[in-house]
Amino acid sequence: MTIYFSKIGLELKKAQIRISENKIKALQKEAADAAGVSYDWHDNFGYEDAQRRVDQETNTLMVLKRELKEAKEINIEEQQQEVLIGTTVIFSLGTEEKEFTIGAYEETSPKMGLISYTSPLAVPLIKMRVGEQKIIDVGGKKVTAEIKKILPPSYRYTELIKRFYNKRG
């Protein structure tokens, strides 16, 4: 399965991998130090705890590397013909009007009005055009979504993503 990342999102994923690899090395050293020169790991809480954390971090690293293996960097296209990553979409959802900017993988902050293209709300909207309607499932209810307006990435995505990643630090 291909996972779509923005350039900055992909750079962050690579940084997370480097951080995780360094953390594993430090935890492995901690486990070795806890075992001591006699390699006494039996009934040794310090060793067992460090080894448990090594295992957890190793699992995290495996997930990060799998995501990177499936990653594809996308160029955010300056267009407003259809709902794609980077566009801001104004749409009706039943009787309510909503506005969200569609982000790449893991670019999600509903408080900022940003939802990832993988979110349950964004998935059915992708590739829709102005005026199109679709019945979608929202919280177990079937609701009609209608695209009212699509705004290009320059409208909001670029600045929103800068704030999003600065917040994540």
GROMACS .gro file of C-alpha atoms in nm:
model
  169
    1MET     CA    1   0.000   0.000   0.000
    2THR     CA    2   0.141   0.339  -0.097
    3ILE     CA    3   0.147   0.604   0.175
    4TYR     CA    4   0.157   0.963   0.049
    5PHE     CA    5   0.377   1.209   0.234
    6SER     CA    6   0.444   1.576   0.184
    7LYS     CA    7   0.813   1.660   0.156
    8ILE     CA    8   0.830   1.786   0.513
    9GLY     CA    9   0.631   1.485   0.640
   10LEU     CA   10   0.874   1.244   0.475
   11GLU     CA   11   1.172   1.432   0.622
   12LEU     CA   12   1.009   1.405   0.965
   13LYS     CA   13   0.954   1.030   0.920
   14LYS     CA   14   1.324   0.984   0.838
   15ALA     CA   15   1.418   1.188   1.146
   16GLN     CA   16   1.187   0.973   1.361
   17ILE     CA   17   1.371   0.663   1.235
   18ARG     CA   18   1.711   0.810   1.325
   19ILE     CA   19   1.584   0.906   1.671
   20SER     CA   20   1.439   0.558   1.724
   21GLU     CA   21   1.764   0.389   1.616
   22ASN     CA   22   1.964   0.605   1.858
   23LYS     CA   23   1.716   0.534   2.136
   24ILE     CA   24   1.751   0.158   2.080
   25LYS     CA   25   2.130   0.185   2.103
   26ALA     CA   26   2.103   0.376   2.430
   27LEU     CA   27   1.852   0.127   2.572
   28GLN     CA   28   2.071  -0.167   2.469
   29LYS     CA   29   2.363  -0.008   2.653
   30GLU     CA   30   2.137   0.048   2.956
   31ALA     CA   31   2.035  -0.321   2.949
   32ALA     CA   32   2.399  -0.431   2.923
   33ASP     CA   33   2.499  -0.203   3.209
   34ALA     CA   34   2.211  -0.337   3.421
   35ALA     CA   35   2.319  -0.696   3.353
   36GLY     CA   36   2.666  -0.609   3.479
   37VAL     CA   37   2.996  -0.778   3.412
   38SER     CA   38   2.859  -1.114   3.523
   39TYR     CA   39   2.568  -1.083   3.277
   40ASP     CA   40   2.329  -1.137   3.566
   41TRP     CA   41   1.996  -1.084   3.396
   42HIS     CA   42   1.800  -1.336   3.607
   43ASP     CA   43   1.560  -1.156   3.845
   44ASN     CA   44   1.724  -0.826   3.753
   45PHE     CA   45   1.451  -0.561   3.727
   46GLY     CA   46   1.682  -0.300   3.573
   47TYR     CA   47   1.783  -0.537   3.295
   48GLU     CA   48   1.430  -0.666   3.236
   49ASP     CA   49   1.287  -0.313   3.222
   50ALA     CA   50   1.554  -0.191   2.980
   51GLN     CA   51   1.507  -0.499   2.762
   52ARG     CA   52   1.128  -0.445   2.759
   53ARG     CA   53   1.184  -0.087   2.643
   54VAL     CA   54   1.430  -0.209   2.375
   55ASP     CA   55   1.159  -0.446   2.247
   56GLN     CA   56   0.895  -0.170   2.244
   57GLU     CA   57   1.121   0.073   2.062
   58THR     CA   58   1.223  -0.197   1.814
   59ASN     CA   59   0.855  -0.253   1.732
   60THR     CA   60   0.810   0.122   1.685
   61LEU     CA   61   1.114   0.131   1.455
   62MET     CA   62   0.976  -0.156   1.248
   63VAL     CA   63   0.650   0.036   1.195
   64LEU     CA   64   0.838   0.354   1.099
   65LYS     CA   65   1.057   0.166   0.851
   66ARG     CA   66   0.755  -0.010   0.698
   67GLU     CA   67   0.587   0.328   0.651
   68LEU     CA   68   0.903   0.465   0.492
   69LYS     CA   69   0.925   0.164   0.261
   70GLU     CA   70   0.567   0.227   0.146
   71ALA     CA   71   0.619   0.604   0.127
   72LYS     CA   72   0.584   0.815  -0.179
   73GLU     CA   73   0.661   1.185  -0.170
   74ILE     CA   74   0.396   1.383  -0.348
   75ASN     CA   75   0.415   1.723  -0.502
   76ILE     CA   76   0.122   1.927  -0.385
   77GLU     CA   77  -0.044   2.038  -0.705
   78GLU     CA   78  -0.177   2.393  -0.729
   79GLN     CA   79  -0.525   2.306  -0.853
   80GLN     CA   80  -0.886   2.331  -0.744
   81GLN     CA   81  -1.073   2.104  -0.983
   82GLU     CA   82  -1.097   1.807  -0.747
   83VAL     CA   83  -1.044   1.727  -0.381
   84LEU     CA   84  -0.683   1.616  -0.339
   85ILE     CA   85  -0.410   1.643  -0.079
   86GLY     CA   86  -0.343   2.011  -0.019
   87THR     CA   87  -0.681   2.144  -0.121
   88THR     CA   88  -0.930   2.301   0.114
   89VAL     CA   89  -1.279   2.172   0.062
   90ILE     CA   90  -1.603   2.341   0.162
   91PHE     CA   91  -1.887   2.094   0.162
   92SER     CA   92  -2.226   2.026   0.310
   93LEU     CA   93  -2.261   1.723   0.531
   94GLY     CA   94  -2.631   1.672   0.568
   95THR     CA   95  -2.754   2.012   0.692
   96GLU     CA   96  -2.414   2.132   0.819
   97GLU     CA   97  -2.145   2.311   0.621
   98LYS     CA   98  -1.787   2.200   0.684
   99GLU     CA   99  -1.445   2.322   0.575
  100PHE     CA  100  -1.130   2.113   0.596
  101THR     CA  101  -0.789   2.115   0.439
  102ILE     CA  102  -0.678   1.771   0.322
  103GLY     CA  103  -0.334   1.677   0.453
  104ALA     CA  104  -0.090   1.401   0.362
  105TYR     CA  105  -0.020   1.097   0.580
  106GLU     CA  106  -0.026   1.182   0.953
  107GLU     CA  107  -0.099   1.549   0.879
  108THR     CA  108  -0.404   1.565   1.103
  109SER     CA  109  -0.521   1.835   1.341
  110PRO     CA  110  -0.899   1.875   1.338
  111LYS     CA  111  -0.866   2.178   1.569
  112MET     CA  112  -0.664   2.347   1.293
  113GLY     CA  113  -0.910   2.232   1.025
  114LEU     CA  114  -0.662   1.977   0.888
  115ILE     CA  115  -0.751   1.614   0.821
  116SER     CA  116  -0.532   1.347   0.665
  117TYR     CA  117  -0.637   1.198   0.334
  118THR     CA  118  -0.662   0.866   0.522
  119SER     CA  119  -0.923   0.992   0.769
  120PRO     CA  120  -1.272   0.840   0.748
  121LEU     CA  121  -1.417   1.176   0.648
  122ALA     CA  122  -1.158   1.256   0.380
  123VAL     CA  123  -1.144   0.917   0.207
  124PRO     CA  124  -1.486   0.945   0.039
  125LEU     CA  125  -1.424   1.310  -0.059
  126ILE     CA  126  -1.099   1.247  -0.249
  127LYS     CA  127  -1.135   1.305  -0.625
  128MET     CA  128  -1.482   1.460  -0.588
  129ARG     CA  129  -1.554   1.780  -0.782
  130VAL     CA  130  -1.766   2.088  -0.714
  131GLY     CA  131  -2.136   2.004  -0.728
  132GLU     CA  132  -2.085   1.630  -0.681
  133GLN     CA  133  -2.281   1.451  -0.413
  134LYS     CA  134  -2.210   1.124  -0.239
  135ILE     CA  135  -2.374   0.939   0.045
  136ILE     CA  136  -2.108   0.870   0.307
  137ASP     CA  137  -2.101   0.698   0.644
  138VAL     CA  138  -2.040   0.938   0.933
  139GLY     CA  139  -2.043   0.781   1.275
  140GLY     CA  140  -2.266   0.496   1.158
  141LYS     CA  141  -2.515   0.728   0.986
  142LYS     CA  142  -2.558   0.769   0.611
  143VAL     CA  143  -2.529   1.137   0.523
  144THR     CA  144  -2.517   1.319   0.191
  145ALA     CA  145  -2.197   1.512   0.129
  146GLU     CA  146  -2.195   1.775  -0.146
  147ILE     CA  147  -1.884   1.962  -0.257
  148LYS     CA  148  -1.957   2.336  -0.257
  149LYS     CA  149  -1.611   2.478  -0.323
  150ILE     CA  150  -1.251   2.359  -0.364
  151LEU     CA  151  -0.968   2.598  -0.287
  152PRO     CA  152  -0.608   2.544  -0.404
  153PRO     CA  153  -0.320   2.458  -0.167
  154SER     CA  154  -0.197   2.818  -0.175
  155TYR     CA  155  -0.522   2.919  -0.003
  156ARG     CA  156  -0.439   2.750   0.326
  157TYR     CA  157  -0.235   2.429   0.309
  158THR     CA  158   0.113   2.578   0.286
  159GLU     CA  159   0.082   2.798   0.596
  160LEU     CA  160  -0.120   2.540   0.786
  161ILE     CA  161   0.145   2.273   0.735
  162LYS     CA  162   0.421   2.506   0.855
  163ARG     CA  163   0.222   2.570   1.177
  164PHE     CA  164   0.139   2.198   1.210
  165TYR     CA  165   0.499   2.081   1.192
  166ASN     CA  166   0.631   2.370   1.408
  167LYS     CA  167   0.380   2.265   1.674
  168ARG     CA  168   0.499   1.904   1.657
  169GLY     CA  169   0.856   2.029   1.691
   0.00000   0.00000   0.00000
